[in-house]
Structures are given as C-alpha cells and as structure tokens.
Coordinates of C-alpha atoms and ligand atoms in Angstrom, one line a residue:
M1 CA 71.5 61.3 108.3
E2 CA 68.5 61.9 106.0
P3 CA 69.2 60.7 102.4
L4 CA 68.0 64.1 101.2
L5 CA 70.5 65.9 103.3
I6 CA 73.3 63.6 102.1
N7 CA 72.4 64.3 98.5
V8 CA 72.4 68.1 99.1
L9 CA 75.8 67.9 100.8
L10 CA 77.3 65.7 98.0
T11 CA 75.9 68.1 95.4
I12 CA 77.5 71.1 97.2
L13 CA 80.8 69.3 97.5
L14 CA 80.7 68.4 93.8
L15 CA 79.9 72.0 92.9
V16 CA 82.7 73.4 95.1
S17 CA 85.2 70.8 93.6
F18 CA 84.1 71.6 90.1
S19 CA 84.4 75.4 90.5
F20 CA 87.8 74.9 92.1
L21 CA 89.0 72.7 89.2
A22 CA 87.5 75.2 86.7
S23 CA 89.3 78.2 88.2
L24 CA 92.6 76.2 88.4
F25 CA 92.1 75.2 84.7
N26 CA 91.4 78.9 83.9
A27 CA 94.5 80.2 85.8
L28 CA 96.9 77.6 84.5
V29 CA 95.7 77.0 80.9
L30 CA 93.0 79.4 79.6
E31 CA 94.3 82.7 81.0
P32 CA 98.0 82.3 79.8
K33 CA 96.6 81.2 76.4
R34 CA 94.3 84.3 76.2
L35 CA 97.1 86.7 77.2
R36 CA 99.6 85.1 74.7
S37 CA 97.1 85.4 71.9
K38 CA 96.3 89.1 72.7
L39 CA 100.1 89.8 72.6
E40 CA 100.5 87.9 69.4
K41 CA 97.8 90.1 67.8
E42 CA 100.0 93.0 68.8
G43 CA 102.8 91.4 66.8
I44 CA 104.7 90.1 69.8
K45 CA 106.3 86.7 69.4
G46 CA 108.3 84.5 71.7
P47 CA 109.6 81.0 72.4
P48 CA 107.0 78.2 72.7
H49 CA 106.2 77.4 76.4
S50 CA 105.0 74.4 78.3
F51 CA 102.2 73.8 80.8
L52 CA 102.9 74.8 84.4
L53 CA 106.6 75.5 83.9
G54 CA 106.4 78.0 81.0
N55 CA 109.9 78.6 79.7
M56 CA 111.6 77.7 82.9
W57 CA 113.2 74.6 81.4
D58 CA 114.6 76.5 78.4
L59 CA 115.8 79.1 80.8
L60 CA 117.7 76.7 83.0
S61 CA 119.1 74.6 80.1
L62 CA 120.2 77.6 78.1
K63 CA 121.9 79.0 81.2
F64 CA 123.9 75.9 81.7
K65 CA 124.6 75.1 78.1
N66 CA 125.4 78.6 76.8
S67 CA 127.0 79.9 80.0
K68 CA 130.3 81.6 79.1
R69 CA 133.3 79.8 80.5
P70 CA 134.7 81.7 83.4
Q71 CA 137.9 83.6 82.3
Q72 CA 141.0 83.8 84.4
G73 CA 141.9 87.2 85.8
Q74 CA 143.9 89.2 83.2
Q75 CA 142.4 87.5 80.2
I76 CA 139.1 89.3 80.4
L77 CA 138.4 90.3 76.9
T78 CA 134.7 91.2 77.2
H79 CA 132.5 92.7 79.8
N80 CA 129.4 91.2 78.2
C81 CA 127.8 90.2 81.5
A82 CA 124.5 89.4 79.8
A83 CA 126.2 86.3 78.1
F84 CA 127.0 85.0 81.6
V85 CA 123.8 86.0 83.4
F86 CA 121.0 85.9 80.9
P87 CA 122.0 83.9 77.8
F88 CA 118.4 83.0 77.3
L89 CA 117.4 86.7 77.0
V90 CA 120.3 87.4 74.6
K91 CA 119.2 84.4 72.4
W92 CA 115.5 85.4 72.4
R93 CA 116.4 89.1 71.8
N94 CA 118.4 88.1 68.8
Q95 CA 115.6 85.8 67.6
Y96 CA 112.5 88.0 68.2
G97 CA 113.9 91.6 68.6
P98 CA 113.9 93.8 71.7
S99 CA 110.2 93.1 72.5
F100 CA 109.1 89.4 73.0
V101 CA 107.1 87.3 75.4
F102 CA 108.2 84.3 77.5
S103 CA 106.7 82.7 80.6
L104 CA 107.7 81.9 84.1
G105 CA 105.3 79.3 85.5
N106 CA 101.9 80.5 84.3
L107 CA 102.9 84.2 84.3
Q108 CA 103.4 85.7 80.8
I109 CA 106.2 88.2 80.7
L110 CA 106.7 90.8 78.1
H111 CA 110.4 91.7 77.7
M112 CA 110.4 95.3 76.6
N113 CA 113.8 96.9 75.7
H114 CA 112.4 98.9 72.8
P115 CA 113.3 102.6 72.9
N116 CA 109.6 103.6 73.0
A117 CA 109.1 101.4 76.0
L118 CA 112.1 102.9 77.8
K119 CA 110.7 106.4 77.4
E120 CA 107.3 105.4 78.6
L121 CA 108.7 103.6 81.7
S122 CA 110.4 106.8 82.7
T123 CA 107.3 109.0 82.1
C124 CA 104.3 106.7 82.9
T125 CA 102.7 107.7 86.2
S126 CA 99.6 105.4 85.8
F127 CA 98.9 103.1 88.7
E128 CA 98.0 100.6 86.0
L129 CA 101.7 99.9 85.5
G130 CA 102.8 98.7 88.9
R131 CA 105.0 96.2 90.7
P132 CA 104.5 92.5 89.9
T133 CA 101.7 90.9 92.0
H134 CA 103.4 87.5 91.9
H135 CA 104.6 86.8 95.4
H136 CA 107.8 84.8 94.9
Y137 CA 109.7 87.5 96.9
D138 CA 107.1 87.6 99.6
A139 CA 109.4 86.3 102.4
M140 CA 111.8 89.1 101.8
L141 CA 109.7 92.1 100.8
G142 CA 106.2 91.5 102.2
E143 CA 104.1 94.5 101.3
G144 CA 106.9 97.0 101.6
I145 CA 107.7 99.8 99.2
I146 CA 109.4 97.6 96.6
A147 CA 106.7 95.0 96.4
S148 CA 103.6 97.2 96.5
S149 CA 101.7 99.3 93.9
G150 CA 99.0 101.9 93.8
R151 CA 98.0 103.9 96.9
V152 CA 99.8 101.5 99.3
W153 CA 103.1 102.1 97.4
A154 CA 102.5 105.8 97.1
R155 CA 102.0 106.2 100.8
Q156 CA 105.2 104.4 101.6
R157 CA 107.2 106.3 98.9
K158 CA 105.9 109.6 100.4
I159 CA 107.3 108.6 103.8
L160 CA 110.6 107.1 102.8
A161 CA 111.8 109.0 99.8
P162 CA 112.3 112.4 101.5
E163 CA 114.6 110.7 104.1
L164 CA 117.0 109.9 101.2
F165 CA 116.9 113.2 99.4
V166 CA 120.3 114.8 98.6
D167 CA 120.2 117.1 101.6
K168 CA 119.5 114.4 104.1
V169 CA 122.1 112.1 102.5
K170 CA 124.8 114.9 102.9
G171 CA 124.2 114.6 106.6
M172 CA 125.1 110.9 106.5
R173 CA 128.6 111.5 105.1
K174 CA 130.3 111.1 108.5
L175 CA 128.8 107.7 109.2
M176 CA 129.9 106.5 105.7
E177 CA 133.4 107.8 106.4
E178 CA 133.6 105.9 109.7
S179 CA 132.7 102.7 107.8
A180 CA 135.3 103.4 105.1
F181 CA 137.9 103.9 107.9
M182 CA 137.0 100.6 109.4
V183 CA 137.6 98.8 106.1
A184 CA 140.9 100.8 105.5
N185 CA 142.1 99.6 109.0
A186 CA 141.2 96.0 108.2
L187 CA 143.1 96.2 104.9
N188 CA 146.1 97.8 106.7
E189 CA 146.2 94.9 109.2
K190 CA 146.0 92.3 106.4
I191 CA 148.8 94.0 104.4
E192 CA 151.0 94.1 107.5
K193 CA 150.4 90.4 108.1
G194 CA 151.1 89.6 104.5
G195 CA 154.5 91.4 104.7
G196 CA 153.5 94.4 102.5
V197 CA 150.9 92.8 100.3
A198 CA 147.5 91.4 101.0
E199 CA 145.8 88.9 98.7
L200 CA 142.1 89.0 99.5
K201 CA 138.5 88.8 98.2
I202 CA 137.6 92.5 98.1
D203 CA 133.8 91.7 98.0
D204 CA 134.1 90.5 101.6
Y205 CA 135.3 94.0 102.5
T206 CA 132.8 95.9 100.4
R207 CA 130.1 93.8 102.0
S208 CA 131.2 94.8 105.5
F209 CA 131.4 98.4 104.4
A210 CA 127.9 98.6 102.8
G211 CA 126.4 96.5 105.7
D212 CA 128.0 98.8 108.3
V213 CA 126.7 102.0 106.6
L214 CA 123.2 100.7 106.2
L215 CA 123.2 99.4 109.8
K216 CA 124.1 102.8 111.2
A217 CA 121.6 104.6 108.9
C218 CA 118.8 102.2 109.9
F219 CA 119.4 101.3 113.5
G220 CA 121.6 104.1 114.9
T221 CA 122.4 103.4 118.5
N222 CA 120.7 99.9 118.3
Y223 CA 123.7 98.9 116.2
A224 CA 124.2 95.5 117.9
Q225 CA 120.6 94.5 117.6
G226 CA 120.5 95.7 114.0
K227 CA 123.5 93.5 113.3
E228 CA 121.7 90.5 114.6
I229 CA 118.7 91.4 112.4
F230 CA 120.9 91.9 109.3
L231 CA 122.6 88.5 109.9
K232 CA 119.2 86.8 109.9
L233 CA 118.2 88.7 106.8
R234 CA 121.3 87.5 105.2
D235 CA 120.4 83.9 106.2
L236 CA 117.0 84.4 104.7
Q237 CA 118.5 85.6 101.4
D238 CA 120.9 82.6 101.4
V239 CA 118.1 80.1 101.8
L240 CA 115.7 81.9 99.3
A241 CA 118.2 82.7 96.5
P242 CA 118.8 79.1 95.2
V243 CA 115.1 78.3 95.3
L244 CA 113.8 81.6 94.0
L245 CA 113.1 80.4 90.4
L246 CA 111.1 77.4 91.8
Q247 CA 108.9 79.9 93.7
W248 CA 107.4 80.9 90.3
I249 CA 105.8 77.5 90.1
P250 CA 102.2 77.9 91.3
G251 CA 101.7 76.7 94.9
M252 CA 105.4 76.0 95.4
R253 CA 105.9 78.4 98.2
Y254 CA 103.2 76.8 100.4
L255 CA 104.7 73.3 100.4
P256 CA 106.4 72.4 103.7
T257 CA 109.8 71.7 102.0
K258 CA 112.9 72.0 104.0
S259 CA 113.8 75.4 102.6
N260 CA 110.3 76.7 102.9
R261 CA 110.2 75.7 106.6
R262 CA 113.5 77.5 107.2
I263 CA 112.2 80.6 105.4
W264 CA 109.1 80.6 107.5
R265 CA 111.1 80.3 110.7
L266 CA 113.5 83.1 109.8
E267 CA 110.6 85.3 108.8
K268 CA 109.2 84.9 112.3
E269 CA 112.5 85.5 114.0
I270 CA 113.3 88.6 112.0
K271 CA 109.9 90.1 112.7
A272 CA 110.3 89.4 116.5
L273 CA 113.7 91.0 116.6
I274 CA 112.7 94.2 114.8
L275 CA 109.6 94.6 116.9
K276 CA 111.7 94.1 120.1
V277 CA 113.9 97.1 119.1
V278 CA 110.8 99.2 118.5
K279 CA 109.3 98.2 121.8
E280 CA 112.5 98.9 123.7
R281 CA 112.6 102.4 122.2
E282 CA 109.0 103.1 123.2
E283 CA 109.7 101.9 126.7
A284 CA 112.9 104.0 127.0
K285 CA 110.7 107.1 126.5
S286 CA 113.8 109.1 125.7
N287 CA 113.9 111.0 122.4
P288 CA 115.5 108.4 120.0
E289 CA 117.7 109.6 117.2
K290 CA 116.0 109.9 113.8
D291 CA 117.4 106.9 112.0
L292 CA 115.5 105.2 109.2
L293 CA 113.8 102.8 111.6
Q294 CA 112.5 105.7 113.8
I295 CA 111.2 107.5 110.7
I296 CA 109.3 104.4 109.6
V297 CA 107.9 103.8 113.1
E298 CA 106.7 107.4 113.6
S299 CA 105.1 107.6 110.2
A300 CA 103.3 104.3 110.8
E301 CA 102.0 105.8 114.1
R302 CA 100.9 109.0 112.3
S303 CA 99.2 107.1 109.5
D304 CA 97.0 105.3 112.0
L305 CA 97.5 101.9 110.4
G306 CA 96.0 99.9 113.3
Q307 CA 96.7 96.2 112.9
Q308 CA 98.9 96.8 109.9
T309 CA 101.4 98.9 111.9
D310 CA 103.8 96.0 112.7
S311 CA 103.9 94.6 109.2
F312 CA 104.5 98.1 107.8
I313 CA 107.5 98.6 110.0
V314 CA 108.9 95.1 109.5
D315 CA 108.4 95.0 105.8
N316 CA 110.0 98.3 105.1
C317 CA 113.0 97.6 107.3
K318 CA 113.4 94.4 105.2
N319 CA 112.9 96.4 102.0
I320 CA 115.7 98.9 102.8
Y321 CA 118.0 96.0 103.6
F322 CA 117.3 94.1 100.4
A323 CA 117.4 97.2 98.2
G324 CA 120.4 98.9 99.7
Y325 CA 122.9 96.3 100.9
E326 CA 124.0 93.9 98.2
T327 CA 123.4 96.4 95.4
T328 CA 125.9 98.9 96.8
S329 CA 128.4 96.3 98.0
V330 CA 128.7 94.5 94.6
S331 CA 128.9 97.9 92.8
A332 CA 131.9 98.8 94.9
A333 CA 133.5 95.4 94.3
W334 CA 132.9 95.5 90.5
T335 CA 134.3 99.0 90.3
L336 CA 137.5 98.0 92.2
M337 CA 137.8 94.9 89.9
L338 CA 137.7 97.3 86.8
L339 CA 140.2 99.7 88.3
A340 CA 142.5 96.8 89.1
L341 CA 142.2 95.6 85.5
Y342 CA 142.7 99.1 84.0
P343 CA 145.6 100.6 86.0
E344 CA 145.6 103.7 83.8
W345 CA 142.1 104.5 85.1
Q346 CA 143.1 103.7 88.6
D347 CA 145.9 106.3 88.3
K348 CA 143.6 108.9 86.7
V349 CA 141.0 108.6 89.5
R350 CA 143.6 108.7 92.2
A351 CA 145.2 111.8 90.7
E352 CA 141.8 113.5 90.7
I353 CA 141.2 112.5 94.3
L354 CA 144.7 113.8 95.5
E355 CA 144.2 117.0 93.5
N356 CA 140.8 117.8 95.0
C357 CA 141.2 116.5 98.5
G358 CA 144.9 117.1 99.2
G359 CA 144.9 114.7 102.2
L360 CA 141.6 116.1 103.7
L361 CA 138.3 114.3 103.8
P362 CA 136.1 115.6 100.9
D363 CA 132.8 117.3 101.6
A364 CA 129.7 116.7 99.4
D365 CA 130.6 119.5 97.0
T366 CA 134.1 118.1 96.4
L367 CA 132.7 114.7 95.8
R368 CA 130.3 116.1 93.2
R369 CA 133.2 117.9 91.5
M370 CA 135.2 114.8 90.9
K371 CA 134.2 114.0 87.3
T372 CA 136.6 111.1 86.5
L373 CA 135.4 109.3 89.6
A374 CA 131.7 109.7 88.6
M375 CA 132.6 108.5 85.0
V376 CA 134.2 105.3 86.3
I377 CA 131.3 104.6 88.7
N378 CA 128.7 105.2 85.9
E379 CA 130.6 102.9 83.5
S380 CA 130.9 100.2 86.1
L381 CA 127.1 100.4 86.8
R382 CA 126.5 100.2 83.1
L383 CA 128.6 97.0 82.6
Y384 CA 127.7 95.3 85.9
S385 CA 124.3 96.6 86.8
P386 CA 123.5 95.0 90.1
A387 CA 119.8 95.1 89.6
A388 CA 119.5 93.1 86.4
I389 CA 115.8 93.6 85.8
V390 CA 113.3 96.5 86.3
P391 CA 110.0 94.6 86.8
R392 CA 106.4 95.8 86.3
E393 CA 103.0 94.3 85.8
A394 CA 100.0 95.5 83.9
L395 CA 97.5 95.8 86.8
G396 CA 94.9 96.9 84.3
D397 CA 94.8 96.9 80.4
V398 CA 97.5 99.5 79.5
K399 CA 99.1 100.9 76.4
F400 CA 102.9 100.6 76.9
G401 CA 105.6 101.3 74.3
G402 CA 102.9 101.4 71.6
I403 CA 101.6 97.9 72.6
N404 CA 98.3 97.1 74.2
V405 CA 99.3 95.1 77.2
P406 CA 96.5 93.1 78.7
K407 CA 96.0 93.0 82.5
G408 CA 98.0 90.3 84.2
V409 CA 101.1 90.4 81.9
G410 CA 104.4 91.0 83.6
V411 CA 106.7 93.6 81.9
F412 CA 110.4 93.3 82.3
V413 CA 113.1 95.8 81.2
S414 CA 116.3 93.9 81.3
L415 CA 119.1 96.3 82.3
I416 CA 121.9 93.9 81.6
T417 CA 120.9 93.4 78.0
L418 CA 119.9 97.0 77.6
H419 CA 123.2 98.4 78.8
L420 CA 125.1 96.1 76.6
D421 CA 123.1 96.4 73.4
P422 CA 125.4 97.3 70.5
D423 CA 122.5 98.8 68.6
L424 CA 122.3 101.4 71.4
W425 CA 125.8 101.7 72.7
G426 CA 127.9 100.9 69.6
P427 CA 130.1 98.0 68.7
D428 CA 132.3 98.6 71.8
A429 CA 129.3 98.2 74.1
D430 CA 131.0 95.4 76.0
K431 CA 134.2 97.4 76.6
F432 CA 135.1 99.5 79.7
I433 CA 135.2 103.1 78.3
P434 CA 134.4 105.6 81.0
E435 CA 134.8 108.5 78.6
R436 CA 131.4 107.8 77.2
F437 CA 130.1 109.6 80.3
A438 CA 132.4 112.6 79.8
D439 CA 129.3 114.7 79.0
G440 CA 127.3 113.2 81.8
I441 CA 124.6 110.5 81.7
S442 CA 122.4 112.1 79.1
G443 CA 125.2 112.3 76.5
A444 CA 126.4 108.7 77.0
C445 CA 124.0 106.9 74.7
K446 CA 122.4 107.9 71.4
V447 CA 119.0 106.8 72.8
P448 CA 117.9 108.8 75.9
Y449 CA 116.6 106.6 78.8
A450 CA 118.9 103.7 77.7
Y451 CA 121.0 104.0 80.9
M452 CA 119.0 103.2 84.0
P453 CA 121.0 101.3 86.7
F454 CA 118.6 102.8 89.3
G455 CA 115.5 102.1 87.3
A456 CA 113.2 104.8 85.9
G457 CA 109.9 106.6 86.4
P458 CA 107.9 106.9 89.6
H459 CA 109.4 103.7 91.1
T460 CA 113.0 104.8 90.5
C461 CA 115.5 104.0 93.3
I462 CA 115.0 106.2 96.3
G463 CA 118.5 105.3 97.5
Q464 CA 120.5 106.5 94.5
H465 CA 122.0 109.6 96.1
F466 CA 122.8 107.5 99.2
A467 CA 124.4 104.8 97.0
M468 CA 126.4 107.3 94.9
M469 CA 127.7 109.1 98.0
E470 CA 128.6 105.8 99.6
L471 CA 130.4 104.5 96.5
K472 CA 132.4 107.8 96.1
I473 CA 133.4 107.9 99.8
F474 CA 134.5 104.3 99.7
L475 CA 136.6 104.7 96.5
V476 CA 138.2 107.9 97.8
H477 CA 139.4 106.1 100.9
M478 CA 140.5 103.1 99.0
L479 CA 142.4 104.8 96.2
S480 CA 144.1 107.5 98.4
N481 CA 145.6 104.8 100.6
F482 CA 146.0 101.6 98.6
A483 CA 147.0 100.3 95.1
F484 CA 145.0 97.4 93.6
T485 CA 145.9 94.8 91.1
L486 CA 144.0 91.7 89.9
S487 CA 145.3 88.5 91.5
P488 CA 146.1 85.6 89.1
K489 CA 143.6 83.6 91.2
Y490 CA 140.6 85.8 90.1
I491 CA 138.1 83.9 88.0
H492 CA 135.7 86.2 86.1
S493 CA 132.2 84.8 86.3
P494 CA 129.3 87.3 86.8
F495 CA 126.5 85.3 88.3
M496 CA 122.9 86.1 89.0
N497 CA 122.0 85.6 92.6
L498 CA 119.6 88.3 93.8
V499 CA 121.9 90.8 92.3
V500 CA 124.7 90.4 89.6
E501 CA 127.6 89.2 91.7
P502 CA 131.0 87.7 91.2
E503 CA 130.4 83.9 91.5
F504 CA 133.9 83.2 93.0
G505 CA 134.5 86.6 94.6
I506 CA 137.0 89.2 93.4
D507 CA 140.6 88.3 94.3
L508 CA 142.8 91.4 94.4
L509 CA 146.4 92.1 95.5
V510 CA 146.4 95.2 97.7
T511 CA 149.5 97.2 98.7
R512 CA 149.9 100.5 100.6
L513 CA 150.7 103.6 98.6
Ligands
HEM1 C1 124.3 100.9 93.6 C2 123.3 100.7 94.4 C3 121.8 100.6 94.0 C4 121.3 100.2 92.8 C5 122.0 99.8 91.5 C6 119.9 100.3 92.9 C7 119.0 100.0 91.9 C8 117.6 100.0 92.1 C9 116.7 99.7 91.0 C10 117.0 99.2 89.6 C11 115.4 99.9 91.5 C12 114.1 99.6 90.8 C13 113.6 100.9 90.2 C14 112.4 100.8 89.3 O1 111.7 99.8 89.4 O2 112.3 101.6 88.4 C15 115.6 100.3 92.9 C16 114.5 100.6 93.8 C17 114.7 100.9 95.1 N1 115.8 101.1 95.8 FE1 117.7 101.0 95.0 N2 119.6 100.7 94.2 C18 120.7 100.9 94.9 C19 120.9 101.3 96.2 C20 119.9 101.5 97.1 C21 120.0 102.0 98.4 C22 121.3 102.2 99.1 C23 118.7 102.1 99.0 C24 118.3 102.5 100.4 C25 119.1 103.0 101.3 C26 117.8 101.7 97.9 C27 116.4 101.7 98.1 C28 115.5 101.4 97.1 C29 114.1 101.4 97.3 C30 113.4 101.6 98.6 C31 113.5 101.1 96.0 C32 112.1 100.9 95.7 C33 111.5 102.3 95.2 C34 110.0 102.2 94.8 O3 109.6 101.2 94.4 O4 109.4 103.3 94.9 N3 118.5 101.4 96.8 N4 116.9 100.4 93.2

C-alpha cells in the first residue's frame, strides 16, 4: 500500500478515536459536571458523587446499613415504608430538603417533592417534561406507552386510554368476578385441607387473581397462549430485577453477561409468542373479540406504522403487563395485611359490604357507594404505594417547580417519601388511619396534589379505574367469605423490587365466616 494512503488511513483512525474519546469524556465527565453546576446555581444541593457510579455506592451501602430490621407480625409499630425501601432518600431529604440532586451512573437526578413541583407535575402538559430517555428498562418496556414521550407517547395514549375509561371498565366487572371466585375456591380448598384454618402467603393468591384478570382483559379467548406469554414476562422480570440498578452504569446492558444473555433470549421468545397469537387471529378471519390485544393490533394497522407495527404491538402488550400486574397484586396483598392487623377495620368494611350487597354481587354503582372500602384502599395505597417513583426527564430546558431544570436532568417525585412526609401528613403520617380519606382524596392532606399513588398530569395511570374496580371486587369477595388474621410467621419487610413488595410474603391465617 502507498505510504501516503497509509498515512491518510492512520490520520482518519486517529481522528475517529480522538472524537470517540472526546464524546465519551463529555458524556461521562463534562456534561454531568455542567448539569450539576447549573442546578447548584438554582440553589439545589446534594450528596457528592463519584465518576461513573454517581451515588450508586452510597445508595447501596445506606440501604444495607440503615435498612430497618424486619419486624415480626404483630409488633408492627410503624408503616414507614420509606425507611425500609429508600433510606438514602430519607437521609438526603432530611439533609438537603425536599429538592436535591443525586446521580445514578452519569445521569443527574433532581428529587422534587416540593409542593410547587407537585402542582406543576399535575398541570404541566409540555412535551419538554417527558419520560426518562435512559434505557435501563428497555427489555421490559421497549418504546411502549410507559417508556415513550412526545408525539410517540401521545399517539399510544390516545389509543389505549379510552379502552380503560370508567364505562369500558364497568363492562369488565364479570371477568374480575370470575377471577375472584377462582381465588375464593382455592382458599376454600386450602381451609378444608387445614381442618378449618389455612395458613398461607396471601400474595401468592393476589398474584394469581391479578394475573388472571389481566390475562382475560388482554388475551380473551387466547387465554392459554396469553398465560405462556405472561410466564415468560415474569421470568424476564425475575432476571432483570436484581440487575436493574447495574443497568444504570453506562454500557452495562450491552455486555454479554449471563443475565443479559438470558434477557435477550427471553425478549426474542416473548416477541415470537405475541406475534404468533396475532398471526393466528388474522388467519382465523373470524371476528375476534375486542380484548386489549385486539385493540392494539387494529389501531396499529389503522395508524399505518409499516415496519414498526410489530414492535408497537409487542411493546404495548409488555407495557400493560408490567404496569398492571404486580401493582394491583401487591396493593391487594398489602390491603389484606392491614385489615388483618387492624381487625376493627376489617369488621367495619365487612359490615359495609354485607349492608350494601346483602349476599348479591355488587354492581359498579354499589361498589362506588362503599365509602369505608374506598377509604381503606386509599390509605393502603398511601402507606404502601406500589409504584415508588414517578419519573420524568427534562427533554429540553424547562422551568419546573420554580427551578430552571437543564435538558438531560432526570426528575423524580418519590411517592413513598411524599406519602409519609410528616410536614405534609402530620406527625401520624406513618400510622394506618383510613379516616383521613373520610372527605375523599382532596380533603386527605393539607397540601393538594400530595397524594398520587397513580401518578399525576398527562402521564397519569390509565389503568386506575381498572385497578380500583379490581381491588374492590377482590376485597368484597374475600371479606364476605373469609376472616383474616396475621400469622405469627409474618415478617414485615417492605422491599423494592420493581414495585414495593413484601420481601418474605404476607403470611395470614384464613378461616371461613
Ligand atoms: C394499584 C394499581 C396501580 C398503580 C398503583 C399504578 C400506578 C401507576 C403510576 C404511578 C404510573 C405513572 C404515572 C405518572 O408517571 O404520572 C402509572 C402509569 C401507567 N399505568 Fe398504572 N398503576 C396501577 C394499575 C394499572 C393497571 C391495572 C394498568 C393497565 C391495565 C395500568 C397501566 C398503566 C399505564 C399504561 C401507564 C402509563 C401511562 C402513560 O405514561 O401515559 N396501571 N401507573
């Protein structure tokens, strides 16, 4: 080869390597520094952070050092879930106030639990405040409704949200009742085998209830295939959850580690299974029932997405599963734990159910009328909010909560610390007091917007009516047939997996009424 050509090639190689290293240096060092100093100028402080890991190390060590010791069943004195789940956020909140900055990997995160920010989260419709662009959840969510922003998100929201409006959800009451019957039958069998009392982990049963409801709502007559898909999604979640924090480290999710390879394989299998159901429905040429899958498929066809059609269908099926399954199942389990711990509330809710339903299945209006039931569910969602964080990112420079937030900064509202903040909820913030909701949600806290288990603003949960109806139907079936007490085996240890769940399950003693 000509020496001149070699020189040219070497120069090009050198230039490419130099610009690669320069952009890496910019992303990992200069940009985080620039964002921090902009926030500091706005008066926002936070714990010092290190190169590449940010505050990951503090986060892990504080979690293990400060983690509350699990409490045995009846000795639960506090429901301060934040001390178990996010001790680092509690510490930094006490040190720096409700707004502070910390970092995960090279991403700078603004923790914003200030009342101004809460109001703005609820009212801000700007596309500049969107979902985080960091892709550590990619394997689960792809570019579905939960992970997307701007026009891509708006299109998906327009398609999916109306399918979960109150009127549509009323039509799903029957399928929810079938699933509640299934659980009641399983409990009856277990009680019979136990000679009149069953000792069990109730979260196993709430999981099968919520999974069954969602399966029928999504896959309708393709129930068996849907079940296979849900099992694979569960596997994916189990592999991803323990390594989720590591996925924040830049480049980590591309390394062919054992867990990454499993994640990639499961992703492929799930995609193939969902598309197989879609293809079979197309080939059957009969009019398929309008379950959520069918709505997603038909709207994808109408939108003429071309090559993106398959990922639109697959991603949104996955999104519905990840948004709607664990959230509802842990909420049902935590509520039964609280009712077992406070028998006087169990009696009150049961009395209301018997008075309103009188042995019949309640319709949507009767469910809406039951005030004590709603108060208990609201209080349970306050203390044990399954979705611990409402995440956003400044996709452009935005003013948020009175602070100029530069593009690229992540914005977190932490529901767990927000719902337990004594400045907002009073000195008894960590106590189970359903009466706070006696005048509805707006009267529960002195600061409006401080209660948001379903998030707030344009991205607010589209499944909240579905979830509330599901929880009410489940509790009506459980409380009108069974009595629940806490088993001495129960160890109270709220734990952050993808949602806030009971680390060792919830052990209850169940008898027939
Ligand atoms: C107790 C049960 C549930 C809780 C606590 C819950 C909580 C949440 C929260 C906190 C958000 C984020 C809102 C925000 O960013 O402002 C959310 C979003 C979402 N939820 Fe739920 N959820 C529950 C059940 C469900 C169910 C049953 C479904 C579907 C059937 C569902 C579907 C969604 C979807 C699709 C989104 C994304 C909305 C968007 O970005 O536009 N959720 N949920």
